[in-house]
Amino acid sequence: MTTDETGARTDAARQSTEELATLLDLSKAFAQATDLDSLLKTVLARSIALYEAADAGALFLYNRDEECLTARASIGYETGPLSRVRLRPGEAIVGKVFQRRQTLLCASPEEITSNVANLRKENQAYFEGARSGVRQARSAMCAPLIAKDSVLGALILVNLRRQGAFSTADLHFLQGVANQIAIVLENARLWSEVSRAQALAEANRFKDEFLATISHQLLTPITSIRAAADLLTASPAKGSKATDSLISSIARNTQRLQSLVEELLDMARLNRGEVSLSREPWDLKTIVMESAAAIEPLAGGKEQALEVETPACSCPVLADRGRLEQVLMNLLSNSCKFTPRHGHIKVALQEKGGEYLVSVADDGPGIPLAEQSRIFERFYSNSRGPGEKTGAGLGLAIAKTVVELHGGRIWVKSEGDRGSTFLFTLPRGDGREDSGRR
């Protein structure tokens, strides 16, 4: 090995050592940063300090809402005008590097001019203002910020004094720095999402506790009002038609209030995990048929046809009967409510592999596709037809929780204007418990 070769290898080893030390130093700087803005300013300052030729630079991050790249940190530029720049993917040097996911080295003013030729006029004006009399860049290099499969932005460094200021080795190391930045940014994003999720869970817990407290406080006066209305209704003294109508209205609306409060309490208990299922062996076929029979008077009042389809054999299930009836009555009453007069409702039970499938179909107005993913959310309520009153949006949320507690799942199928079918599954019961089935 010649002296020149030995010297070259020594220089390369020294450069690699310096690069590793620099990346370690950057990692320490990341750990000390208190927020994203200070993190970006710190990393940009350290990046520029790495290169003697770097006179200015900027960190651009992609804004998904605006679908553009914006400068989040800069050195050597006026921050006001630069913050107004909105680069589309593919626009100018930064946009091209972001879109292509590849580094770009511009060794001369001509190469820079060629790569910024598609810069929009408004962005060109902002860049001119950001330079504030500083000379036109003569060399530049830019690297994408890549984390896993996502491109988060780009890091650009420029030289204002001479062309050919940056080498391909400089560009290669810049990509290493950019990769380090991208990892930290991605970690910061994930941590932010976890923090938001925790804050949302805490907010939901406080909301559930508030609903439970206020519901308990409402239940006592509502019960008293309902008792008074019942006494007035049963009184032998006859009042005027107006008085009788008022008493009837009080009784009817008090019942609605009581049902709502009880739903609120039930939902709060379910969300806090305070409800444990009383599982016993039952025949799911019997539960389905008796629930349908209980809803027949409501369907008959609107002259609706109610069809029930079940297997000939029994359907053993280990479940909380009261809770399953709550699910079925909710789905059936909703179908009666939204199905027009003389409409048709079908309840079906069938065995599918190791589970049962229960469906409640109607020929009402249906549910728009955009609403189907939200219909089981708490307090989500929307009308499925003109003149139809919606509830508090708790019934389906309760049904979903109950079905999932049983190890099943629930969903809806609807083409938006041709009726709806609500379906849920339940695991089959252990055949050894059939002898105790009720």
mmCIF file with all atom_site columns, N, CA and C in Angstrom, residues 35-88:
data_model
loop_
_atom_site.group_PDB
_atom_site.id
_atom_site.type_symbol
_atom_site.label_atom_id
_atom_site.label_alt_id
_atom_site.label_comp_id
_atom_site.label_asym_id
_atom_site.label_entity_id
_atom_site.label_seq_id
_atom_site.pdbx_PDB_ins_code
_atom_site.Cartn_x
_atom_site.Cartn_y
_atom_site.Cartn_z
_atom_site.occupancy
_atom_site.B_iso_or_equiv
_atom_site.pdbx_formal_charge
_atom_site.auth_seq_id
_atom_site.auth_comp_id
_atom_site.auth_asym_id
_atom_site.auth_atom_id
_atom_site.pdbx_PDB_model_num
ATOM 1   N N  . ASP A 1 35 ? -39.213 21.342 23.059 1.00 0.00 ? 35 ASP A N  1
ATOM 2   C CA . ASP A 1 35 ? -40.371 21.339 22.176 1.00 0.00 ? 35 ASP A CA 1
ATOM 3   C C  . ASP A 1 35 ? -39.912 21.220 20.739 1.00 0.00 ? 35 ASP A C  1
ATOM 4   N N  . LEU A 1 36 ? -40.847 21.041 19.827 1.00 0.00 ? 36 LEU A N  1
ATOM 5   C CA . LEU A 1 36 ? -40.504 20.784 18.431 1.00 0.00 ? 36 LEU A CA 1
ATOM 6   C C  . LEU A 1 36 ? -39.777 21.963 17.800 1.00 0.00 ? 36 LEU A C  1
ATOM 7   N N  . ASP A 1 37 ? -40.229 23.185 18.055 1.00 0.00 ? 37 ASP A N  1
ATOM 8   C CA . ASP A 1 37 ? -39.588 24.351 17.444 1.00 0.00 ? 37 ASP A CA 1
ATOM 9   C C  . ASP A 1 37 ? -38.131 24.483 17.883 1.00 0.00 ? 37 ASP A C  1
ATOM 10  N N  . SER A 1 38 ? -37.873 24.315 19.188 1.00 0.00 ? 38 SER A N  1
ATOM 11  C CA . SER A 1 38 ? -36.488 24.411 19.662 1.00 0.00 ? 38 SER A CA 1
ATOM 12  C C  . SER A 1 38 ? -35.657 23.258 19.117 1.00 0.00 ? 38 SER A C  1
ATOM 13  N N  . LEU A 1 39 ? -36.296 22.090 18.966 1.00 0.00 ? 39 LEU A N  1
ATOM 14  C CA . LEU A 1 39 ? -35.613 20.931 18.390 1.00 0.00 ? 39 LEU A CA 1
ATOM 15  C C  . LEU A 1 39 ? -35.168 21.230 16.963 1.00 0.00 ? 39 LEU A C  1
ATOM 16  N N  . LEU A 1 40 ? -36.058 21.785 16.156 1.00 0.00 ? 40 LEU A N  1
ATOM 17  C CA . LEU A 1 40 ? -35.733 22.064 14.755 1.00 0.00 ? 40 LEU A CA 1
ATOM 18  C C  . LEU A 1 40 ? -34.660 23.141 14.633 1.00 0.00 ? 40 LEU A C  1
ATOM 19  N N  . LYS A 1 41 ? -34.750 24.177 15.458 1.00 0.00 ? 41 LYS A N  1
ATOM 20  C CA . LYS A 1 41 ? -33.723 25.232 15.424 1.00 0.00 ? 41 LYS A CA 1
ATOM 21  C C  . LYS A 1 41 ? -32.367 24.679 15.831 1.00 0.00 ? 41 LYS A C  1
ATOM 22  N N  . THR A 1 42 ? -32.343 23.837 16.867 1.00 0.00 ? 42 THR A N  1
ATOM 23  C CA . THR A 1 42 ? -31.088 23.246 17.336 1.00 0.00 ? 42 THR A CA 1
ATOM 24  C C  . THR A 1 42 ? -30.452 22.371 16.270 1.00 0.00 ? 42 THR A C  1
ATOM 25  N N  . VAL A 1 43 ? -31.260 21.494 15.668 1.00 0.00 ? 43 VAL A N  1
ATOM 26  C CA . VAL A 1 43 ? -30.703 20.567 14.681 1.00 0.00 ? 43 VAL A CA 1
ATOM 27  C C  . VAL A 1 43 ? -30.238 21.305 13.437 1.00 0.00 ? 43 VAL A C  1
ATOM 28  N N  . LEU A 1 44 ? -30.922 22.369 13.042 1.00 0.00 ? 44 LEU A N  1
ATOM 29  C CA . LEU A 1 44 ? -30.486 23.125 11.871 1.00 0.00 ? 44 LEU A CA 1
ATOM 30  C C  . LEU A 1 44 ? -29.165 23.837 12.158 1.00 0.00 ? 44 LEU A C  1
ATOM 31  N N  . ALA A 1 45 ? -29.055 24.431 13.329 1.00 0.00 ? 45 ALA A N  1
ATOM 32  C CA . ALA A 1 45 ? -27.812 25.115 13.698 1.00 0.00 ? 45 ALA A CA 1
ATOM 33  C C  . ALA A 1 45 ? -26.646 24.133 13.740 1.00 0.00 ? 45 ALA A C  1
ATOM 34  N N  . ARG A 1 46 ? -26.876 22.947 14.320 1.00 0.00 ? 46 ARG A N  1
ATOM 35  C CA . ARG A 1 46 ? -25.815 21.934 14.369 1.00 0.00 ? 46 ARG A CA 1
ATOM 36  C C  . ARG A 1 46 ? -25.458 21.452 12.967 1.00 0.00 ? 46 ARG A C  1
ATOM 37  N N  . SER A 1 47 ? -26.443 21.310 12.106 1.00 0.00 ? 47 SER A N  1
ATOM 38  C CA . SER A 1 47 ? -26.195 20.833 10.743 1.00 0.00 ? 47 SER A CA 1
ATOM 39  C C  . SER A 1 47 ? -25.339 21.825 9.970  1.00 0.00 ? 47 SER A C  1
ATOM 40  N N  . ILE A 1 48 ? -25.664 23.113 10.083 1.00 0.00 ? 48 ILE A N  1
ATOM 41  C CA . ILE A 1 48 ? -24.894 24.138 9.381  1.00 0.00 ? 48 ILE A CA 1
ATOM 42  C C  . ILE A 1 48 ? -23.471 24.212 9.930  1.00 0.00 ? 48 ILE A C  1
ATOM 43  N N  . ALA A 1 49 ? -23.324 24.009 11.248 1.00 0.00 ? 49 ALA A N  1
ATOM 44  C CA . ALA A 1 49 ? -22.002 24.068 11.873 1.00 0.00 ? 49 ALA A CA 1
ATOM 45  C C  . ALA A 1 49 ? -21.100 22.931 11.389 1.00 0.00 ? 49 ALA A C  1
ATOM 46  N N  . LEU A 1 50 ? -21.691 21.856 10.871 1.00 0.00 ? 50 LEU A N  1
ATOM 47  C CA . LEU A 1 50 ? -20.905 20.719 10.391 1.00 0.00 ? 50 LEU A CA 1
ATOM 48  C C  . LEU A 1 50 ? -20.088 21.071 9.164  1.00 0.00 ? 50 LEU A C  1
ATOM 49  N N  . TYR A 1 51 ? -20.586 22.011 8.375  1.00 0.00 ? 51 TYR A N  1
ATOM 50  C CA . TYR A 1 51 ? -19.987 22.295 7.079  1.00 0.00 ? 51 TYR A CA 1
ATOM 51  C C  . TYR A 1 51 ? -19.444 23.717 7.058  1.00 0.00 ? 51 TYR A C  1
ATOM 52  N N  . GLU A 1 52 ? -18.169 23.828 6.801  1.00 0.00 ? 52 GLU A N  1
ATOM 53  C CA . GLU A 1 52 ? -17.548 25.151 6.705  1.00 0.00 ? 52 GLU A CA 1
ATOM 54  C C  . GLU A 1 52 ? -18.155 25.942 5.563  1.00 0.00 ? 52 GLU A C  1
ATOM 55  N N  . ALA A 1 53 ? -18.596 25.242 4.523  1.00 0.00 ? 53 ALA A N  1
ATOM 56  C CA . ALA A 1 53 ? -19.127 25.924 3.342  1.00 0.00 ? 53 ALA A CA 1
ATOM 57  C C  . ALA A 1 53 ? -20.572 26.379 3.511  1.00 0.00 ? 53 ALA A C  1
ATOM 58  N N  . ALA A 1 54 ? -21.274 25.899 4.529  1.00 0.00 ? 54 ALA A N  1
ATOM 59  C CA . ALA A 1 54 ? -22.694 26.233 4.686  1.00 0.00 ? 54 ALA A CA 1
ATOM 60  C C  . ALA A 1 54 ? -22.845 27.629 5.288  1.00 0.00 ? 54 ALA A C  1
ATOM 61  N N  . ASP A 1 55 ? -23.488 28.537 4.536  1.00 0.00 ? 55 ASP A N  1
ATOM 62  C CA . ASP A 1 55 ? -23.725 29.907 4.998  1.00 0.00 ? 55 ASP A CA 1
ATOM 63  C C  . ASP A 1 55 ? -25.159 30.099 5.497  1.00 0.00 ? 55 ASP A C  1
ATOM 64  N N  . ALA A 1 56 ? -26.075 29.315 5.000  1.00 0.00 ? 56 ALA A N  1
ATOM 65  C CA . ALA A 1 56 ? -27.481 29.442 5.378  1.00 0.00 ? 56 ALA A CA 1
ATOM 66  C C  . ALA A 1 56 ? -28.178 28.112 5.135  1.00 0.00 ? 56 ALA A C  1
ATOM 67  N N  . GLY A 1 57 ? -29.373 27.976 5.686  1.00 0.00 ? 57 GLY A N  1
ATOM 68  C CA . GLY A 1 57 ? -30.112 26.737 5.495  1.00 0.00 ? 57 GLY A CA 1
ATOM 69  C C  . GLY A 1 57 ? -31.522 26.832 6.044  1.00 0.00 ? 57 GLY A C  1
ATOM 70  N N  . ALA A 1 58 ? -32.317 25.819 5.737  1.00 0.00 ? 58 ALA A N  1
ATOM 71  C CA . ALA A 1 58 ? -33.705 25.798 6.214  1.00 0.00 ? 58 ALA A CA 1
ATOM 72  C C  . ALA A 1 58 ? -34.206 24.371 6.306  1.00 0.00 ? 58 ALA A C  1
ATOM 73  N N  . LEU A 1 59 ? -35.110 24.171 7.243  1.00 0.00 ? 59 LEU A N  1
ATOM 74  C CA . LEU A 1 59 ? -35.791 22.888 7.418  1.00 0.00 ? 59 LEU A CA 1
ATOM 75  C C  . LEU A 1 59 ? -37.244 23.057 6.995  1.00 0.00 ? 59 LEU A C  1
ATOM 76  N N  . PHE A 1 60 ? -37.667 22.299 6.009  1.00 0.00 ? 60 PHE A N  1
ATOM 77  C CA . PHE A 1 60 ? -39.053 22.336 5.537  1.00 0.00 ? 60 PHE A CA 1
ATOM 78  C C  . PHE A 1 60 ? -39.745 21.044 5.949  1.00 0.00 ? 60 PHE A C  1
ATOM 79  N N  . LEU A 1 61 ? -40.955 21.168 6.497  1.00 0.00 ? 61 LEU A N  1
ATOM 80  C CA . LEU A 1 61 ? -41.762 20.005 6.840  1.00 0.00 ? 61 LEU A CA 1
ATOM 81  C C  . LEU A 1 61 ? -43.040 20.005 6.012  1.00 0.00 ? 61 LEU A C  1
ATOM 82  N N  . TYR A 1 62 ? -43.518 18.805 5.705  1.00 0.00 ? 62 TYR A N  1
ATOM 83  C CA . TYR A 1 62 ? -44.727 18.682 4.884  1.00 0.00 ? 62 TYR A CA 1
ATOM 84  C C  . TYR A 1 62 ? -45.967 18.838 5.742  1.00 0.00 ? 62 TYR A C  1
ATOM 85  N N  . ASN A 1 63 ? -46.867 19.713 5.317  1.00 0.00 ? 63 ASN A N  1
ATOM 86  C CA . ASN A 1 63 ? -48.139 19.940 5.993  1.00 0.00 ? 63 ASN A CA 1
ATOM 87  C C  . ASN A 1 63 ? -49.219 19.188 5.215  1.00 0.00 ? 63 ASN A C  1
ATOM 88  N N  . ARG A 1 64 ? -49.739 18.112 5.805  1.00 0.00 ? 64 ARG A N  1
ATOM 89  C CA . ARG A 1 64 ? -50.712 17.270 5.099  1.00 0.00 ? 64 ARG A CA 1
ATOM 90  C C  . ARG A 1 64 ? -52.030 17.996 4.859  1.00 0.00 ? 64 ARG A C  1
ATOM 91  N N  . ASP A 1 65 ? -52.407 18.873 5.761  1.00 0.00 ? 65 ASP A N  1
ATOM 92  C CA . ASP A 1 65 ? -53.673 19.596 5.599  1.00 0.00 ? 65 ASP A CA 1
ATOM 93  C C  . ASP A 1 65 ? -53.615 20.550 4.414  1.00 0.00 ? 65 ASP A C  1
ATOM 94  N N  . GLU A 1 66 ? -52.498 21.247 4.277  1.00 0.00 ? 66 GLU A N  1
ATOM 95  C CA . GLU A 1 66 ? -52.355 22.208 3.174  1.00 0.00 ? 66 GLU A CA 1
ATOM 96  C C  . GLU A 1 66 ? -51.704 21.592 1.949  1.00 0.00 ? 66 GLU A C  1
ATOM 97  N N  . GLU A 1 67 ? -51.189 20.349 2.085  1.00 0.00 ? 67 GLU A N  1
ATOM 98  C CA . GLU A 1 67 ? -50.525 19.632 0.987  1.00 0.00 ? 67 GLU A CA 1
ATOM 99  C C  . GLU A 1 67 ? -49.365 20.444 0.421  1.00 0.00 ? 67 GLU A C  1
ATOM 100 N N  . CYS A 1 68 ? -48.519 20.943 1.304  1.00 0.00 ? 68 CYS A N  1
ATOM 101 C CA . CYS A 1 68 ? -47.375 21.735 0.878  1.00 0.00 ? 68 CYS A CA 1
ATOM 102 C C  . CYS A 1 68 ? -46.275 21.651 1.928  1.00 0.00 ? 68 CYS A C  1
ATOM 103 N N  . LEU A 1 69 ? -45.083 22.123 1.563  1.00 0.00 ? 69 LEU A N  1
ATOM 104 C CA . LEU A 1 69 ? -43.935 22.168 2.463  1.00 0.00 ? 69 LEU A CA 1
ATOM 105 C C  . LEU A 1 69 ? -43.766 23.580 2.987  1.00 0.00 ? 69 LEU A C  1
ATOM 106 N N  . THR A 1 70 ? -43.586 23.711 4.297  1.00 0.00 ? 70 THR A N  1
ATOM 107 C CA . THR A 1 70 ? -43.396 25.023 4.912  1.00 0.00 ? 70 THR A CA 1
ATOM 108 C C  . THR A 1 70 ? -42.110 25.023 5.724  1.00 0.00 ? 70 THR A C  1
ATOM 109 N N  . ALA A 1 71 ? -41.463 26.191 5.798  1.00 0.00 ? 71 ALA A N  1
ATOM 110 C CA . ALA A 1 71 ? -40.215 26.337 6.539  1.00 0.00 ? 71 ALA A CA 1
ATOM 111 C C  . ALA A 1 71 ? -40.522 26.411 8.031  1.00 0.00 ? 71 ALA A C  1
ATOM 112 N N  . ARG A 1 72 ? -39.986 25.469 8.808  1.00 0.00 ? 72 ARG A N  1
ATOM 113 C CA . ARG A 1 72 ? -40.212 25.457 10.248 1.00 0.00 ? 72 ARG A CA 1
ATOM 114 C C  . ARG A 1 72 ? -39.014 25.968 11.026 1.00 0.00 ? 72 ARG A C  1
ATOM 115 N N  . ALA A 1 73 ? -37.844 26.055 10.374 1.00 0.00 ? 73 ALA A N  1
ATOM 116 C CA . ALA A 1 73 ? -36.648 26.616 11.010 1.00 0.00 ? 73 ALA A CA 1
ATOM 117 C C  . ALA A 1 73 ? -35.722 27.107 9.901  1.00 0.00 ? 73 ALA A C  1
ATOM 118 N N  . SER A 1 74 ? -35.001 28.182 10.147 1.00 0.00 ? 74 SER A N  1
ATOM 119 C CA . SER A 1 74 ? -34.086 28.722 9.135  1.00 0.00 ? 74 SER A CA 1
ATOM 120 C C  . SER A 1 74 ? -32.963 29.506 9.792  1.00 0.00 ? 74 SER A C  1
ATOM 121 N N  . ILE A 1 75 ? -31.827 29.579 9.109  1.00 0.00 ? 75 ILE A N  1
ATOM 122 C CA . ILE A 1 75 ? -30.676 30.387 9.515  1.00 0.00 ? 75 ILE A CA 1
ATOM 123 C C  . ILE A 1 75 ? -30.168 31.112 8.274  1.00 0.00 ? 75 ILE A C  1
ATOM 124 N N  . GLY A 1 76 ? -29.981 32.440 8.392  1.00 0.00 ? 76 GLY A N  1
ATOM 125 C CA . GLY A 1 76 ? -29.514 33.230 7.252  1.00 0.00 ? 76 GLY A CA 1
ATOM 126 C C  . GLY A 1 76 ? -30.633 33.815 6.428  1.00 0.00 ? 76 GLY A C  1
ATOM 127 N N  . TYR A 1 77 ? -31.882 33.608 6.834  1.00 0.00 ? 77 TYR A N  1
ATOM 128 C CA . TYR A 1 77 ? -33.044 34.150 6.120  1.00 0.00 ? 77 TYR A CA 1
ATOM 129 C C  . TYR A 1 77 ? -33.935 34.917 7.089  1.00 0.00 ? 77 TYR A C  1
ATOM 130 N N  . GLU A 1 78 ? -34.729 35.838 6.537  1.00 0.00 ? 78 GLU A N  1
ATOM 131 C CA . GLU A 1 78 ? -35.742 36.531 7.329  1.00 0.00 ? 78 GLU A CA 1
ATOM 132 C C  . GLU A 1 78 ? -36.905 35.564 7.542  1.00 0.00 ? 78 GLU A C  1
ATOM 133 N N  . THR A 1 79 ? -37.216 35.269 8.785  1.00 0.00 ? 79 THR A N  1
ATOM 134 C CA . THR A 1 79 ? -38.218 34.242 9.072  1.00 0.00 ? 79 THR A CA 1
ATOM 135 C C  . THR A 1 79 ? -39.626 34.645 8.626  1.00 0.00 ? 79 THR A C  1
ATOM 136 N N  . GLY A 1 80 ? -39.959 35.948 8.679  1.00 0.00 ? 80 GLY A N  1
ATOM 137 C CA . GLY A 1 80 ? -41.306 36.382 8.303  1.00 0.00 ? 80 GLY A CA 1
ATOM 138 C C  . GLY A 1 80 ? -41.671 36.010 6.875  1.00 0.00 ? 80 GLY A C  1
ATOM 139 N N  . PRO A 1 81 ? -40.932 36.510 5.878  1.00 0.00 ? 81 PRO A N  1
ATOM 140 C CA . PRO A 1 81 ? -41.253 36.154 4.482  1.00 0.00 ? 81 PRO A CA 1
ATOM 141 C C  . PRO A 1 81 ? -41.111 34.662 4.200  1.00 0.00 ? 81 PRO A C  1
ATOM 142 N N  . LEU A 1 82 ? -40.076 34.025 4.807  1.00 0.00 ? 82 LEU A N  1
ATOM 143 C CA . LEU A 1 82 ? -39.859 32.605 4.525  1.00 0.00 ? 82 LEU A CA 1
ATOM 144 C C  . LEU A 1 82 ? -41.007 31.748 5.055  1.00 0.00 ? 82 LEU A C  1
ATOM 145 N N  . SER A 1 83 ? -41.620 32.166 6.159  1.00 0.00 ? 83 SER A N  1
ATOM 146 C CA . SER A 1 83 ? -42.720 31.388 6.736  1.00 0.00 ? 83 SER A CA 1
ATOM 147 C C  . SER A 1 83 ? -43.961 31.394 5.844  1.00 0.00 ? 83 SER A C  1
ATOM 148 N N  . ARG A 1 84 ? -44.025 32.334 4.895  1.00 0.00 ? 84 ARG A N  1
ATOM 149 C CA . ARG A 1 84 ? -45.182 32.397 3.979  1.00 0.00 ? 84 ARG A CA 1
ATOM 150 C C  . ARG A 1 84 ? -45.017 31.503 2.753  1.00 0.00 ? 84 ARG A C  1
ATOM 151 N N  . VAL A 1 85 ? -43.822 30.983 2.556  1.00 0.00 ? 85 VAL A N  1
ATOM 152 C CA . VAL A 1 85 ? -43.570 30.122 1.399  1.00 0.00 ? 85 VAL A CA 1
ATOM 153 C C  . VAL A 1 85 ? -44.364 28.825 1.548  1.00 0.00 ? 85 VAL A C  1
ATOM 154 N N  . ARG A 1 86 ? -45.039 28.436 0.465  1.00 0.00 ? 86 ARG A N  1
ATOM 155 C CA . ARG A 1 86 ? -45.789 27.184 0.424  1.00 0.00 ? 86 ARG A CA 1
ATOM 156 C C  . ARG A 1 86 ? -45.353 26.419 -0.824 1.00 0.00 ? 86 ARG A C  1
ATOM 157 N N  . LEU A 1 87 ? -44.452 25.449 -0.624 1.00 0.00 ? 87 LEU A N  1
ATOM 158 C CA . LEU A 1 87 ? -43.913 24.691 -1.751 1.00 0.00 ? 87 LEU A CA 1
ATOM 159 C C  . LEU A 1 87 ? -44.721 23.421 -1.989 1.00 0.00 ? 87 LEU A C  1
ATOM 160 N N  . ARG A 1 88 ? -45.172 23.259 -3.209 1.00 0.00 ? 88 ARG A N  1
ATOM 161 C CA . ARG A 1 88 ? -45.859 22.021 -3.553 1.00 0.00 ? 88 ARG A CA 1
ATOM 162 C C  . ARG A 1 88 ? -44.824 20.929 -3.804 1.00 0.00 ? 88 ARG A C  1
#
